[in-house]
Amino acid sequence: MRQVLRTAALTGALLVAGARSARAADGAPSDHGFEIGFRTGVAIPVGDTSSGYKLSDGLGLQFPLWVDIGYRLGNLVIGAYGQWAPGLLGSQIDCQDVKCSAWAWRAGLEVQVHPAGRGGVDPWISLGFGYEWDTLRSSILAGTQEVSGSVTVHGWDIGRLGLGVDFPLTSWLRIGPFVHATVSEFVVTGVSIPDVGFSESTGIVRKAVHSWITIGVKITGLL
């Protein structure tokens, strides 16, 4: 957790420095231009991995490090996002005497609607879709050799909905809280044990809907 916070602070500082160098003057922001955002927070698992298997059994809370890149056209920001999210293990994962870790990757497209424009306090709503990869990795010492393996589930973020409000720190830098939820479905699961040359992927037959509900803070640089 300390490493996540240090990484978040460093990424935020780099964004601030980049936005500062991109705007020599502290004038009024344009209604057109690029925006770069960084988000972090806590994501809560809800729903099922597949029918009859709760998502929270295998995956616990996640702590996303999330980047948005978009272009503002009036009240719309059209862009893409990517995130890496280290996380906790689920309630049914027993890693006694085994090293375990969990993380996720997500990427996709998103549109933000800013009804008040860039002028002052800036509420927004976002809609999007994308793809999600979640991995559980474990390793165990077999004699003098460490054997590692991983299980990955991945599938579509069919819909993504976010709500937030940005408060101006300067004319080109904003910060504010947000809440975000996905409507997602895993379609493939895979097992990989590189040390013994085993890798297999299969489609999930009994598909189910799950969601990640994220509460956090967003920093946005207006370029």
PDB file of N, CA and C in Angstrom, residues 102-207:
ATOM      1  N   ALA A 102      -2.019 -10.283  -6.639  1.00  0.00           N
ATOM      2  CA  ALA A 102      -3.124 -10.068  -7.570  1.00  0.00           C
ATOM      3  C   ALA A 102      -3.017  -8.678  -8.164  1.00  0.00           C
ATOM      4  N   TRP A 103      -3.394  -8.562  -9.428  1.00  0.00           N
ATOM      5  CA  TRP A 103      -3.404  -7.256 -10.097  1.00  0.00           C
ATOM      6  C   TRP A 103      -4.337  -7.310 -11.299  1.00  0.00           C
ATOM      7  N   ALA A 104      -4.605  -6.140 -11.869  1.00  0.00           N
ATOM      8  CA  ALA A 104      -5.486  -6.057 -13.033  1.00  0.00           C
ATOM      9  C   ALA A 104      -4.981  -4.986 -13.991  1.00  0.00           C
ATOM     10  N   TRP A 105      -5.302  -5.182 -15.274  1.00  0.00           N
ATOM     11  CA  TRP A 105      -5.095  -4.173 -16.309  1.00  0.00           C
ATOM     12  C   TRP A 105      -6.442  -3.855 -16.943  1.00  0.00           C
ATOM     13  N   ARG A 106      -6.638  -2.596 -17.299  1.00  0.00           N
ATOM     14  CA  ARG A 106      -7.858  -2.199 -17.996  1.00  0.00           C
ATOM     15  C   ARG A 106      -7.520  -1.109 -19.016  1.00  0.00           C
ATOM     16  N   ALA A 107      -8.223  -1.120 -20.135  1.00  0.00           N
ATOM     17  CA  ALA A 107      -8.009  -0.100 -21.160  1.00  0.00           C
ATOM     18  C   ALA A 107      -9.272   0.019 -21.999  1.00  0.00           C
ATOM     19  N   GLY A 108      -9.480   1.200 -22.560  1.00  0.00           N
ATOM     20  CA  GLY A 108     -10.656   1.386 -23.400  1.00  0.00           C
ATOM     21  C   GLY A 108     -10.862   2.835 -23.796  1.00  0.00           C
ATOM     22  N   LEU A 109     -12.074   3.133 -24.231  1.00  0.00           N
ATOM     23  CA  LEU A 109     -12.450   4.463 -24.695  1.00  0.00           C
ATOM     24  C   LEU A 109     -13.525   5.038 -23.786  1.00  0.00           C
ATOM     25  N   GLU A 110     -13.519   6.352 -23.628  1.00  0.00           N
ATOM     26  CA  GLU A 110     -14.470   6.993 -22.730  1.00  0.00           C
ATOM     27  C   GLU A 110     -14.758   8.412 -23.196  1.00  0.00           C
ATOM     28  N   VAL A 111     -15.987   8.842 -22.995  1.00  0.00           N
ATOM     29  CA  VAL A 111     -16.410  10.210 -23.288  1.00  0.00           C
ATOM     30  C   VAL A 111     -16.878  10.855 -21.992  1.00  0.00           C
ATOM     31  N   GLN A 112     -16.368  12.044 -21.698  1.00  0.00           N
ATOM     32  CA  GLN A 112     -16.813  12.816 -20.542  1.00  0.00           C
ATOM     33  C   GLN A 112     -17.658  13.995 -21.013  1.00  0.00           C
ATOM     34  N   VAL A 113     -18.756  14.228 -20.317  1.00  0.00           N
ATOM     35  CA  VAL A 113     -19.625  15.380 -20.591  1.00  0.00           C
ATOM     36  C   VAL A 113     -19.468  16.376 -19.450  1.00  0.00           C
ATOM     37  N   HIS A 114     -19.094  17.621 -19.785  1.00  0.00           N
ATOM     38  CA  HIS A 114     -18.858  18.686 -18.805  1.00  0.00           C
ATOM     39  C   HIS A 114     -19.869  19.806 -19.065  1.00  0.00           C
ATOM     40  N   PRO A 115     -21.071  19.747 -18.487  1.00  0.00           N
ATOM     41  CA  PRO A 115     -22.120  20.717 -18.819  1.00  0.00           C
ATOM     42  C   PRO A 115     -21.770  22.159 -18.468  1.00  0.00           C
ATOM     43  N   ALA A 116     -20.899  22.370 -17.472  1.00  0.00           N
ATOM     44  CA  ALA A 116     -20.567  23.739 -17.054  1.00  0.00           C
ATOM     45  C   ALA A 116     -19.359  24.308 -17.790  1.00  0.00           C
ATOM     46  N   GLY A 117     -18.724  23.503 -18.638  1.00  0.00           N
ATOM     47  CA  GLY A 117     -17.536  23.980 -19.335  1.00  0.00           C
ATOM     48  C   GLY A 117     -16.326  24.056 -18.423  1.00  0.00           C
ATOM     49  N   ARG A 118     -15.252  24.694 -18.927  1.00  0.00           N
ATOM     50  CA  ARG A 118     -13.993  24.738 -18.205  1.00  0.00           C
ATOM     51  C   ARG A 118     -13.889  25.916 -17.240  1.00  0.00           C
ATOM     52  N   GLY A 119     -14.905  26.730 -17.149  1.00  0.00           N
ATOM     53  CA  GLY A 119     -14.768  27.997 -16.438  1.00  0.00           C
ATOM     54  C   GLY A 119     -14.388  27.906 -14.974  1.00  0.00           C
ATOM     55  N   GLY A 120     -15.223  27.270 -14.133  1.00  0.00           N
ATOM     56  CA  GLY A 120     -14.955  27.226 -12.696  1.00  0.00           C
ATOM     57  C   GLY A 120     -15.101  25.821 -12.175  1.00  0.00           C
ATOM     58  N   VAL A 121     -15.979  25.628 -11.182  1.00  0.00           N
ATOM     59  CA  VAL A 121     -16.283  24.288 -10.689  1.00  0.00           C
ATOM     60  C   VAL A 121     -16.891  23.491 -11.843  1.00  0.00           C
ATOM     61  N   ASP A 122     -16.382  22.296 -12.065  1.00  0.00           N
ATOM     62  CA  ASP A 122     -16.658  21.564 -13.310  1.00  0.00           C
ATOM     63  C   ASP A 122     -17.193  20.163 -13.018  1.00  0.00           C
ATOM     64  N   PRO A 123     -18.510  19.990 -12.838  1.00  0.00           N
ATOM     65  CA  PRO A 123     -19.079  18.647 -12.684  1.00  0.00           C
ATOM     66  C   PRO A 123     -19.044  17.906 -14.023  1.00  0.00           C
ATOM     67  N   TRP A 124     -18.977  16.585 -13.972  1.00  0.00           N
ATOM     68  CA  TRP A 124     -18.922  15.821 -15.207  1.00  0.00           C
ATOM     69  C   TRP A 124     -19.535  14.432 -15.019  1.00  0.00           C
ATOM     70  N   ILE A 125     -19.905  13.841 -16.144  1.00  0.00           N
ATOM     71  CA  ILE A 125     -20.380  12.461 -16.204  1.00  0.00           C
ATOM     72  C   ILE A 125     -19.641  11.785 -17.348  1.00  0.00           C
ATOM     73  N   SER A 126     -19.280  10.516 -17.188  1.00  0.00           N
ATOM     74  CA  SER A 126     -18.542   9.815 -18.234  1.00  0.00           C
ATOM     75  C   SER A 126     -19.228   8.511 -18.602  1.00  0.00           C
ATOM     76  N   LEU A 127     -19.086   8.143 -19.876  1.00  0.00           N
ATOM     77  CA  LEU A 127     -19.597   6.889 -20.406  1.00  0.00           C
ATOM     78  C   LEU A 127     -18.499   6.253 -21.247  1.00  0.00           C
ATOM     79  N   GLY A 128     -18.385   4.927 -21.171  1.00  0.00           N
ATOM     80  CA  GLY A 128     -17.341   4.293 -21.958  1.00  0.00           C
ATOM     81  C   GLY A 128     -17.479   2.784 -22.003  1.00  0.00           C
ATOM     82  N   PHE A 129     -16.494   2.159 -22.626  1.00  0.00           N
ATOM     83  CA  PHE A 129     -16.405   0.702 -22.668  1.00  0.00           C
ATOM     84  C   PHE A 129     -14.936   0.330 -22.813  1.00  0.00           C
ATOM     85  N   GLY A 130     -14.607  -0.945 -22.525  1.00  0.00           N
ATOM     86  CA  GLY A 130     -13.214  -1.351 -22.617  1.00  0.00           C
ATOM     87  C   GLY A 130     -13.033  -2.829 -22.356  1.00  0.00           C
ATOM     88  N   TYR A 131     -11.813  -3.184 -21.952  1.00  0.00           N
ATOM     89  CA  TYR A 131     -11.458  -4.576 -21.710  1.00  0.00           C
ATOM     90  C   TYR A 131     -10.694  -4.676 -20.395  1.00  0.00           C
ATOM     91  N   GLU A 132     -10.825  -5.829 -19.742  1.00  0.00           N
ATOM     92  CA  GLU A 132     -10.267  -6.019 -18.401  1.00  0.00           C
ATOM     93  C   GLU A 132      -9.526  -7.352 -18.315  1.00  0.00           C
ATOM     94  N   TRP A 133      -8.331  -7.326 -17.686  1.00  0.00           N
ATOM     95  CA  TRP A 133      -7.560  -8.535 -17.401  1.00  0.00           C
ATOM     96  C   TRP A 133      -7.269  -8.575 -15.899  1.00  0.00           C
ATOM     97  N   ASP A 134      -7.637  -9.650 -15.227  1.00  0.00           N
ATOM     98  CA  ASP A 134      -7.341  -9.812 -13.797  1.00  0.00           C
ATOM     99  C   ASP A 134      -6.511 -11.072 -13.601  1.00  0.00           C
ATOM    100  N   THR A 135      -5.432 -10.951 -12.810  1.00  0.00           N
ATOM    101  CA  THR A 135      -4.495 -12.067 -12.648  1.00  0.00           C
ATOM    102  C   THR A 135      -4.240 -12.360 -11.174  1.00  0.00           C
ATOM    103  N   LEU A 136      -4.252 -13.646 -10.851  1.00  0.00           N
ATOM    104  CA  LEU A 136      -3.803 -14.151  -9.553  1.00  0.00           C
ATOM    105  C   LEU A 136      -2.543 -14.963  -9.798  1.00  0.00           C
ATOM    106  N   ARG A 137      -1.468 -14.621  -9.103  1.00  0.00           N
ATOM    107  CA  ARG A 137      -0.207 -15.329  -9.291  1.00  0.00           C
ATOM    108  C   ARG A 137       0.239 -15.935  -7.960  1.00  0.00           C
ATOM    109  N   SER A 138       0.779 -17.146  -8.032  1.00  0.00           N
ATOM    110  CA  SER A 138       1.297 -17.800  -6.826  1.00  0.00           C
ATOM    111  C   SER A 138       2.603 -18.500  -7.155  1.00  0.00           C
ATOM    112  N   SER A 139       3.426 -18.657  -6.139  1.00  0.00           N
ATOM    113  CA  SER A 139       4.679 -19.389  -6.313  1.00  0.00           C
ATOM    114  C   SER A 139       4.976 -20.171  -5.036  1.00  0.00           C
ATOM    115  N   ILE A 140       5.593 -21.321  -5.220  1.00  0.00           N
ATOM    116  CA  ILE A 140       5.903 -22.195  -4.092  1.00  0.00           C
ATOM    117  C   ILE A 140       7.292 -22.796  -4.298  1.00  0.00           C
ATOM    118  N   LEU A 141       7.983 -23.030  -3.220  1.00  0.00           N
ATOM    119  CA  LEU A 141       9.317 -23.604  -3.277  1.00  0.00           C
ATOM    120  C   LEU A 141       9.205 -25.124  -3.308  1.00  0.00           C
ATOM    121  N   ALA A 142       9.633 -25.727  -4.446  1.00  0.00           N
ATOM    122  CA  ALA A 142       9.629 -27.184  -4.597  1.00  0.00           C
ATOM    123  C   ALA A 142      11.076 -27.657  -4.556  1.00  0.00           C
ATOM    124  N   GLY A 143      11.500 -28.112  -3.389  1.00  0.00           N
ATOM    125  CA  GLY A 143      12.901 -28.441  -3.204  1.00  0.00           C
ATOM    126  C   GLY A 143      13.722 -27.173  -3.180  1.00  0.00           C
ATOM    127  N   THR A 144      14.635 -27.049  -4.153  1.00  0.00           N
ATOM    128  CA  THR A 144      15.439 -25.819  -4.253  1.00  0.00           C
ATOM    129  C   THR A 144      14.945 -24.906  -5.371  1.00  0.00           C
ATOM    130  N   GLN A 145      13.874 -25.285  -6.036  1.00  0.00           N
ATOM    131  CA  GLN A 145      13.369 -24.516  -7.168  1.00  0.00           C
ATOM    132  C   GLN A 145      12.024 -23.896  -6.844  1.00  0.00           C
ATOM    133  N   GLU A 146      11.860 -22.630  -7.215  1.00  0.00           N
ATOM    134  CA  GLU A 146      10.576 -21.957  -7.040  1.00  0.00           C
ATOM    135  C   GLU A 146       9.734 -22.147  -8.294  1.00  0.00           C
ATOM    136  N   VAL A 147       8.533 -22.673  -8.117  1.00  0.00           N
ATOM    137  CA  VAL A 147       7.608 -22.909  -9.225  1.00  0.00           C
ATOM    138  C   VAL A 147       6.478 -21.890  -9.130  1.00  0.00           C
ATOM    139  N   SER A 148       6.245 -21.175 -10.223  1.00  0.00           N
ATOM    140  CA  SER A 148       5.240 -20.117 -10.241  1.00  0.00           C
ATOM    141  C   SER A 148       4.151 -20.434 -11.255  1.00  0.00           C
ATOM    142  N   GLY A 149       2.968 -19.966 -10.975  1.00  0.00           N
ATOM    143  CA  GLY A 149       1.856 -20.117 -11.898  1.00  0.00           C
ATOM    144  C   GLY A 149       0.871 -18.979 -11.728  1.00  0.00           C
ATOM    145  N   SER A 150      -0.001 -18.807 -12.705  1.00  0.00           N
ATOM    146  CA  SER A 150      -0.981 -17.723 -12.631  1.00  0.00           C
ATOM    147  C   SER A 150      -2.298 -18.152 -13.260  1.00  0.00           C
ATOM    148  N   VAL A 151      -3.350 -17.555 -12.756  1.00  0.00           N
ATOM    149  CA  VAL A 151      -4.687 -17.712 -13.331  1.00  0.00           C
ATOM    150  C   VAL A 151      -5.163 -16.327 -13.743  1.00  0.00           C
ATOM    151  N   THR A 152      -5.600 -16.195 -14.985  1.00  0.00           N
ATOM    152  CA  THR A 152      -6.075 -14.913 -15.505  1.00  0.00           C
ATOM    153  C   THR A 152      -7.490 -15.057 -16.037  1.00  0.00           C
ATOM    154  N   VAL A 153      -8.340 -14.120 -15.675  1.00  0.00           N
ATOM    155  CA  VAL A 153      -9.673 -14.030 -16.268  1.00  0.00           C
ATOM    156  C   VAL A 153      -9.761 -12.680 -16.967  1.00  0.00           C
ATOM    157  N   HIS A 154     -10.366 -12.672 -18.135  1.00  0.00           N
ATOM    158  CA  HIS A 154     -10.479 -11.391 -18.840  1.00  0.00           C
ATOM    159  C   HIS A 154     -11.765 -11.351 -19.665  1.00  0.00           C
ATOM    160  N   GLY A 155     -12.182 -10.131 -19.948  1.00  0.00           N
ATOM    161  CA  GLY A 155     -13.429  -9.947 -20.675  1.00  0.00           C
ATOM    162  C   GLY A 155     -13.754  -8.477 -20.837  1.00  0.00           C
ATOM    163  N   TRP A 156     -14.977  -8.196 -21.196  1.00  0.00           N
ATOM    164  CA  TRP A 156     -15.392  -6.862 -21.603  1.00  0.00           C
ATOM    165  C   TRP A 156     -15.970  -6.028 -20.464  1.00  0.00           C
ATOM    166  N   ASP A 157     -15.555  -4.777 -20.414  1.00  0.00           N
ATOM    167  CA  ASP A 157     -16.313  -3.763 -19.682  1.00  0.00           C
ATOM    168  C   ASP A 157     -17.379  -3.269 -20.656  1.00  0.00           C
ATOM    169  N   ILE A 158     -18.555  -3.855 -20.581  1.00  0.00           N
ATOM    170  CA  ILE A 158     -19.613  -3.556 -21.541  1.00  0.00           C
ATOM    171  C   ILE A 158     -20.068  -2.107 -21.414  1.00  0.00           C
ATOM    172  N   GLY A 159     -20.119  -1.629 -20.205  1.00  0.00           N
ATOM    173  CA  GLY A 159     -20.485  -0.235 -19.958  1.00  0.00           C
ATOM    174  C   GLY A 159     -19.729   0.303 -18.760  1.00  0.00           C
ATOM    175  N   ARG A 160     -19.382   1.586 -18.827  1.00  0.00           N
ATOM    176  CA  ARG A 160     -18.655   2.248 -17.741  1.00  0.00           C
ATOM    177  C   ARG A 160     -19.322   3.604 -17.509  1.00  0.00           C
ATOM    178  N   LEU A 161     -19.648   3.872 -16.243  1.00  0.00           N
ATOM    179  CA  LEU A 161     -20.321   5.117 -15.879  1.00  0.00           C
ATOM    180  C   LEU A 161     -19.568   5.789 -14.749  1.00  0.00           C
ATOM    181  N   GLY A 162     -19.253   7.062 -14.915  1.00  0.00           N
ATOM    182  CA  GLY A 162     -18.550   7.803 -13.875  1.00  0.00           C
ATOM    183  C   GLY A 162     -19.211   9.137 -13.589  1.00  0.00           C
ATOM    184  N   LEU A 163     -19.095   9.588 -12.348  1.00  0.00           N
ATOM    185  CA  LEU A 163     -19.594  10.895 -11.929  1.00  0.00           C
ATOM    186  C   LEU A 163     -18.506  11.564 -11.100  1.00  0.00           C
ATOM    187  N   GLY A 164     -18.323  12.862 -11.309  1.00  0.00           N
ATOM    188  CA  GLY A 164     -17.314  13.559 -10.524  1.00  0.00           C
ATOM    189  C   GLY A 164     -17.464  15.064 -10.633  1.00  0.00           C
ATOM    190  N   VAL A 165     -16.623  15.755  -9.923  1.00  0.00           N
ATOM    191  CA  VAL A 165     -16.585  17.214 -10.004  1.00  0.00           C
ATOM    192  C   VAL A 165     -15.133  17.653  -9.843  1.00  0.00           C
ATOM    193  N   ASP A 166     -14.696  18.558 -10.723  1.00  0.00           N
ATOM    194  CA  ASP A 166     -13.333  19.078 -10.687  1.00  0.00           C
ATOM    195  C   ASP A 166     -13.338  20.501 -10.142  1.00  0.00           C
ATOM    196  N   PHE A 167     -12.430  20.765  -9.216  1.00  0.00           N
ATOM    197  CA  PHE A 167     -12.288  22.100  -8.637  1.00  0.00           C
ATOM    198  C   PHE A 167     -10.971  22.702  -9.114  1.00  0.00           C
ATOM    199  N   PRO A 168     -10.979  23.959  -9.556  1.00  0.00           N
ATOM    200  CA  PRO A 168      -9.757  24.551 -10.097  1.00  0.00           C
ATOM    201  C   PRO A 168      -8.738  24.882  -9.010  1.00  0.00           C
ATOM    202  N   LEU A 169      -7.497  24.439  -9.234  1.00  0.00           N
ATOM    203  CA  LEU A 169      -6.369  24.892  -8.437  1.00  0.00           C
ATOM    204  C   LEU A 169      -5.706  26.093  -9.103  1.00  0.00           C
ATOM    205  N   THR A 170      -5.569  26.013 -10.432  1.00  0.00           N
ATOM    206  CA  THR A 170      -5.165  27.136 -11.281  1.00  0.00           C
ATOM    207  C   THR A 170      -6.055  27.054 -12.514  1.00  0.00           C
ATOM    208  N   SER A 171      -5.819  27.897 -13.492  1.00  0.00           N
ATOM    209  CA  SER A 171      -6.628  27.832 -14.710  1.00  0.00           C
ATOM    210  C   SER A 171      -6.330  26.582 -15.533  1.00  0.00           C
ATOM    211  N   TRP A 172      -5.213  25.914 -15.267  1.00  0.00           N
ATOM    212  CA  TRP A 172      -4.851  24.745 -16.063  1.00  0.00           C
ATOM    213  C   TRP A 172      -4.756  23.452 -15.251  1.00  0.00           C
ATOM    214  N   LEU A 173      -5.019  23.516 -13.954  1.00  0.00           N
ATOM    215  CA  LEU A 173      -4.910  22.323 -13.113  1.00  0.00           C
ATOM    216  C   LEU A 173      -6.134  22.200 -12.217  1.00  0.00           C
ATOM    217  N   ARG A 174      -6.736  21.007 -12.209  1.00  0.00           N
ATOM    218  CA  ARG A 174      -7.954  20.762 -11.432  1.00  0.00           C
ATOM    219  C   ARG A 174      -7.830  19.475 -10.631  1.00  0.00           C
ATOM    220  N   ILE A 175      -8.593  19.399  -9.544  1.00  0.00           N
ATOM    221  CA  ILE A 175      -8.604  18.203  -8.710  1.00  0.00           C
ATOM    222  C   ILE A 175     -10.012  18.021  -8.150  1.00  0.00           C
ATOM    223  N   GLY A 176     -10.418  16.783  -7.981  1.00  0.00           N
ATOM    224  CA  GLY A 176     -11.738  16.555  -7.415  1.00  0.00           C
ATOM    225  C   GLY A 176     -12.052  15.083  -7.225  1.00  0.00           C
ATOM    226  N   PRO A 177     -13.128  14.778  -6.495  1.00  0.00           N
ATOM    227  CA  PRO A 177     -13.516  13.390  -6.232  1.00  0.00           C
ATOM    228  C   PRO A 177     -14.314  12.815  -7.397  1.00  0.00           C
ATOM    229  N   PHE A 178     -14.353  11.498  -7.450  1.00  0.00           N
ATOM    230  CA  PHE A 178     -15.188  10.829  -8.448  1.00  0.00           C
ATOM    231  C   PHE A 178     -15.649   9.479  -7.904  1.00  0.00           C
ATOM    232  N   VAL A 179     -16.724   8.976  -8.508  1.00  0.00           N
ATOM    233  CA  VAL A 179     -17.182   7.610  -8.264  1.00  0.00           C
ATOM    234  C   VAL A 179     -17.422   6.982  -9.626  1.00  0.00           C
ATOM    235  N   HIS A 180     -17.073   5.717  -9.759  1.00  0.00           N
ATOM    236  CA  HIS A 180     -17.125   5.078 -11.074  1.00  0.00           C
ATOM    237  C   HIS A 180     -17.570   3.631 -10.918  1.00  0.00           C
ATOM    238  N   ALA A 181     -18.368   3.147 -11.869  1.00  0.00           N
ATOM    239  CA  ALA A 181     -18.842   1.761 -11.827  1.00  0.00           C
ATOM    240  C   ALA A 181     -18.799   1.160 -13.225  1.00  0.00           C
ATOM    241  N   THR A 182     -18.550  -0.137 -13.285  1.00  0.00           N
ATOM    242  CA  THR A 182     -18.551  -0.845 -14.562  1.00  0.00           C
ATOM    243  C   THR A 182     -19.671  -1.884 -14.580  1.00  0.00           C
ATOM    244  N   VAL A 183     -20.087  -2.239 -15.793  1.00  0.00           N
ATOM    245  CA  VAL A 183     -20.922  -3.421 -16.022  1.00  0.00           C
ATOM    246  C   VAL A 183     -20.078  -4.321 -16.912  1.00  0.00           C
ATOM    247  N   SER A 184     -19.592  -5.419 -16.341  1.00  0.00           N
ATOM    248  CA  SER A 184     -18.543  -6.196 -16.997  1.00  0.00           C
ATOM    249  C   SER A 184     -18.884  -7.685 -17.027  1.00  0.00           C
ATOM    250  N   GLU A 185     -18.213  -8.386 -17.959  1.00  0.00           N
ATOM    251  CA  GLU A 185     -18.427  -9.828 -18.099  1.00  0.00           C
ATOM    252  C   GLU A 185     -17.121 -10.487 -18.527  1.00  0.00           C
ATOM    253  N   PHE A 186     -16.644 -11.440 -17.742  1.00  0.00           N
ATOM    254  CA  PHE A 186     -15.481 -12.229 -18.135  1.00  0.00           C
ATOM    255  C   PHE A 186     -15.892 -13.252 -19.187  1.00  0.00           C
ATOM    256  N   VAL A 187     -15.029 -13.461 -20.189  1.00  0.00           N
ATOM    257  CA  VAL A 187     -15.354 -14.411 -21.255  1.00  0.00           C
ATOM    258  C   VAL A 187     -14.312 -15.525 -21.391  1.00  0.00           C
ATOM    259  N   VAL A 188     -13.100 -15.308 -20.870  1.00  0.00           N
ATOM    260  CA  VAL A 188     -12.025 -16.291 -21.016  1.00  0.00           C
ATOM    261  C   VAL A 188     -11.281 -16.428 -19.697  1.00  0.00           C
ATOM    262  N   THR A 189     -10.890 -17.652 -19.365  1.00  0.00           N
ATOM    263  CA  THR A 189     -10.007 -17.890 -18.232  1.00  0.00           C
ATOM    264  C   THR A 189      -8.795 -18.683 -18.704  1.00  0.00           C
ATOM    265  N   GLY A 190      -7.643 -18.378 -18.139  1.00  0.00           N
ATOM    266  CA  GLY A 190      -6.429 -19.064 -18.557  1.00  0.00           C
ATOM    267  C   GLY A 190      -5.553 -19.426 -17.377  1.00  0.00           C
ATOM    268  N   VAL A 191      -4.805 -20.527 -17.518  1.00  0.00           N
ATOM    269  CA  VAL A 191      -3.859 -20.984 -16.503  1.00  0.00           C
ATOM    270  C   VAL A 191      -2.491 -21.083 -17.161  1.00  0.00           C
ATOM    271  N   SER A 192      -1.479 -20.539 -16.505  1.00  0.00           N
ATOM    272  CA  SER A 192      -0.124 -20.586 -17.045  1.00  0.00           C
ATOM    273  C   SER A 192       0.863 -21.007 -15.951  1.00  0.00           C
ATOM    274  N   ILE A 193       1.684 -22.028 -16.252  1.00  0.00           N
ATOM    275  CA  ILE A 193       2.773 -22.464 -15.363  1.00  0.00           C
ATOM    276  C   ILE A 193       4.034 -22.524 -16.224  1.00  0.00           C
ATOM    277  N   PRO A 194       4.714 -21.405 -16.387  1.00  0.00           N
ATOM    278  CA  PRO A 194       5.859 -21.362 -17.303  1.00  0.00           C
ATOM    279  C   PRO A 194       6.970 -22.330 -16.956  1.00  0.00           C
ATOM    280  N   ASP A 195       7.175 -22.607 -15.684  1.00  0.00           N
ATOM    281  CA  ASP A 195       8.290 -23.466 -15.268  1.00  0.00           C
ATOM    282  C   ASP A 195       8.159 -24.892 -15.777  1.00  0.00           C
ATOM    283  N   VAL A 196       6.943 -25.325 -16.062  1.00  0.00           N
ATOM    284  CA  VAL A 196       6.753 -26.686 -16.588  1.00  0.00           C
ATOM    285  C   VAL A 196       6.220 -26.663 -18.018  1.00  0.00           C
ATOM    286  N   GLY A 197       6.176 -25.453 -18.610  1.00  0.00           N
ATOM    287  CA  GLY A 197       5.752 -25.325 -20.000  1.00  0.00           C
ATOM    288  C   GLY A 197       4.276 -25.541 -20.236  1.00  0.00           C
ATOM    289  N   PHE A 198       3.444 -25.218 -19.242  1.00  0.00           N
ATOM    290  CA  PHE A 198       2.001 -25.434 -19.384  1.00  0.00           C
ATOM    291  C   PHE A 198       1.270 -24.110 -19.527  1.00  0.00           C
ATOM    292  N   SER A 199       0.387 -24.026 -20.504  1.00  0.00           N
ATOM    293  CA  SER A 199      -0.451 -22.840 -20.686  1.00  0.00           C
ATOM    294  C   SER A 199      -1.745 -23.262 -21.377  1.00  0.00           C
ATOM    295  N   GLU A 200      -2.874 -22.823 -20.842  1.00  0.00           N
ATOM    296  CA  GLU A 200      -4.160 -23.224 -21.404  1.00  0.00           C
ATOM    297  C   GLU A 200      -5.197 -22.131 -21.165  1.00  0.00           C
ATOM    298  N   SER A 201      -6.013 -21.854 -22.173  1.00  0.00           N
ATOM    299  CA  SER A 201      -7.104 -20.881 -22.053  1.00  0.00           C
ATOM    300  C   SER A 201      -8.398 -21.530 -22.521  1.00  0.00           C
ATOM    301  N   THR A 202      -9.479 -21.221 -21.805  1.00  0.00           N
ATOM    302  CA  THR A 202     -10.790 -21.758 -22.180  1.00  0.00           C
ATOM    303  C   THR A 202     -11.840 -20.671 -22.041  1.00  0.00           C
ATOM    304  N   GLY A 203     -12.870 -20.770 -22.854  1.00  0.00           N
ATOM    305  CA  GLY A 203     -13.984 -19.838 -22.743  1.00  0.00           C
ATOM    306  C   GLY A 203     -14.842 -20.150 -21.523  1.00  0.00           C
ATOM    307  N   ILE A 204     -15.383 -19.115 -20.915  1.00  0.00           N
ATOM    308  CA  ILE A 204     -16.270 -19.290 -19.761  1.00  0.00           C
ATOM    309  C   ILE A 204     -17.674 -19.554 -20.275  1.00  0.00           C
ATOM    310  N   VAL A 205     -18.227 -20.709 -19.929  1.00  0.00           N
ATOM    311  CA  VAL A 205     -19.553 -21.104 -20.427  1.00  0.00           C
ATOM    312  C   VAL A 205     -20.658 -20.418 -19.634  1.00  0.00           C
ATOM    313  N   ARG A 206     -20.556 -20.475 -18.305  1.00  0.00           N
ATOM    314  CA  ARG A 206     -21.617 -19.908 -17.450  1.00  0.00           C
ATOM    315  C   ARG A 206     -21.232 -18.474 -17.079  1.00  0.00           C
ATOM    316  N   LYS A 207     -21.392 -17.587 -18.040  1.00  0.00           N
ATOM    317  CA  LYS A 207     -20.986 -16.196 -17.849  1.00  0.00           C
ATOM    318  C   LYS A 207     -21.905 -15.496 -16.854  1.00  0.00           C
TER     319      LYS A 207
END
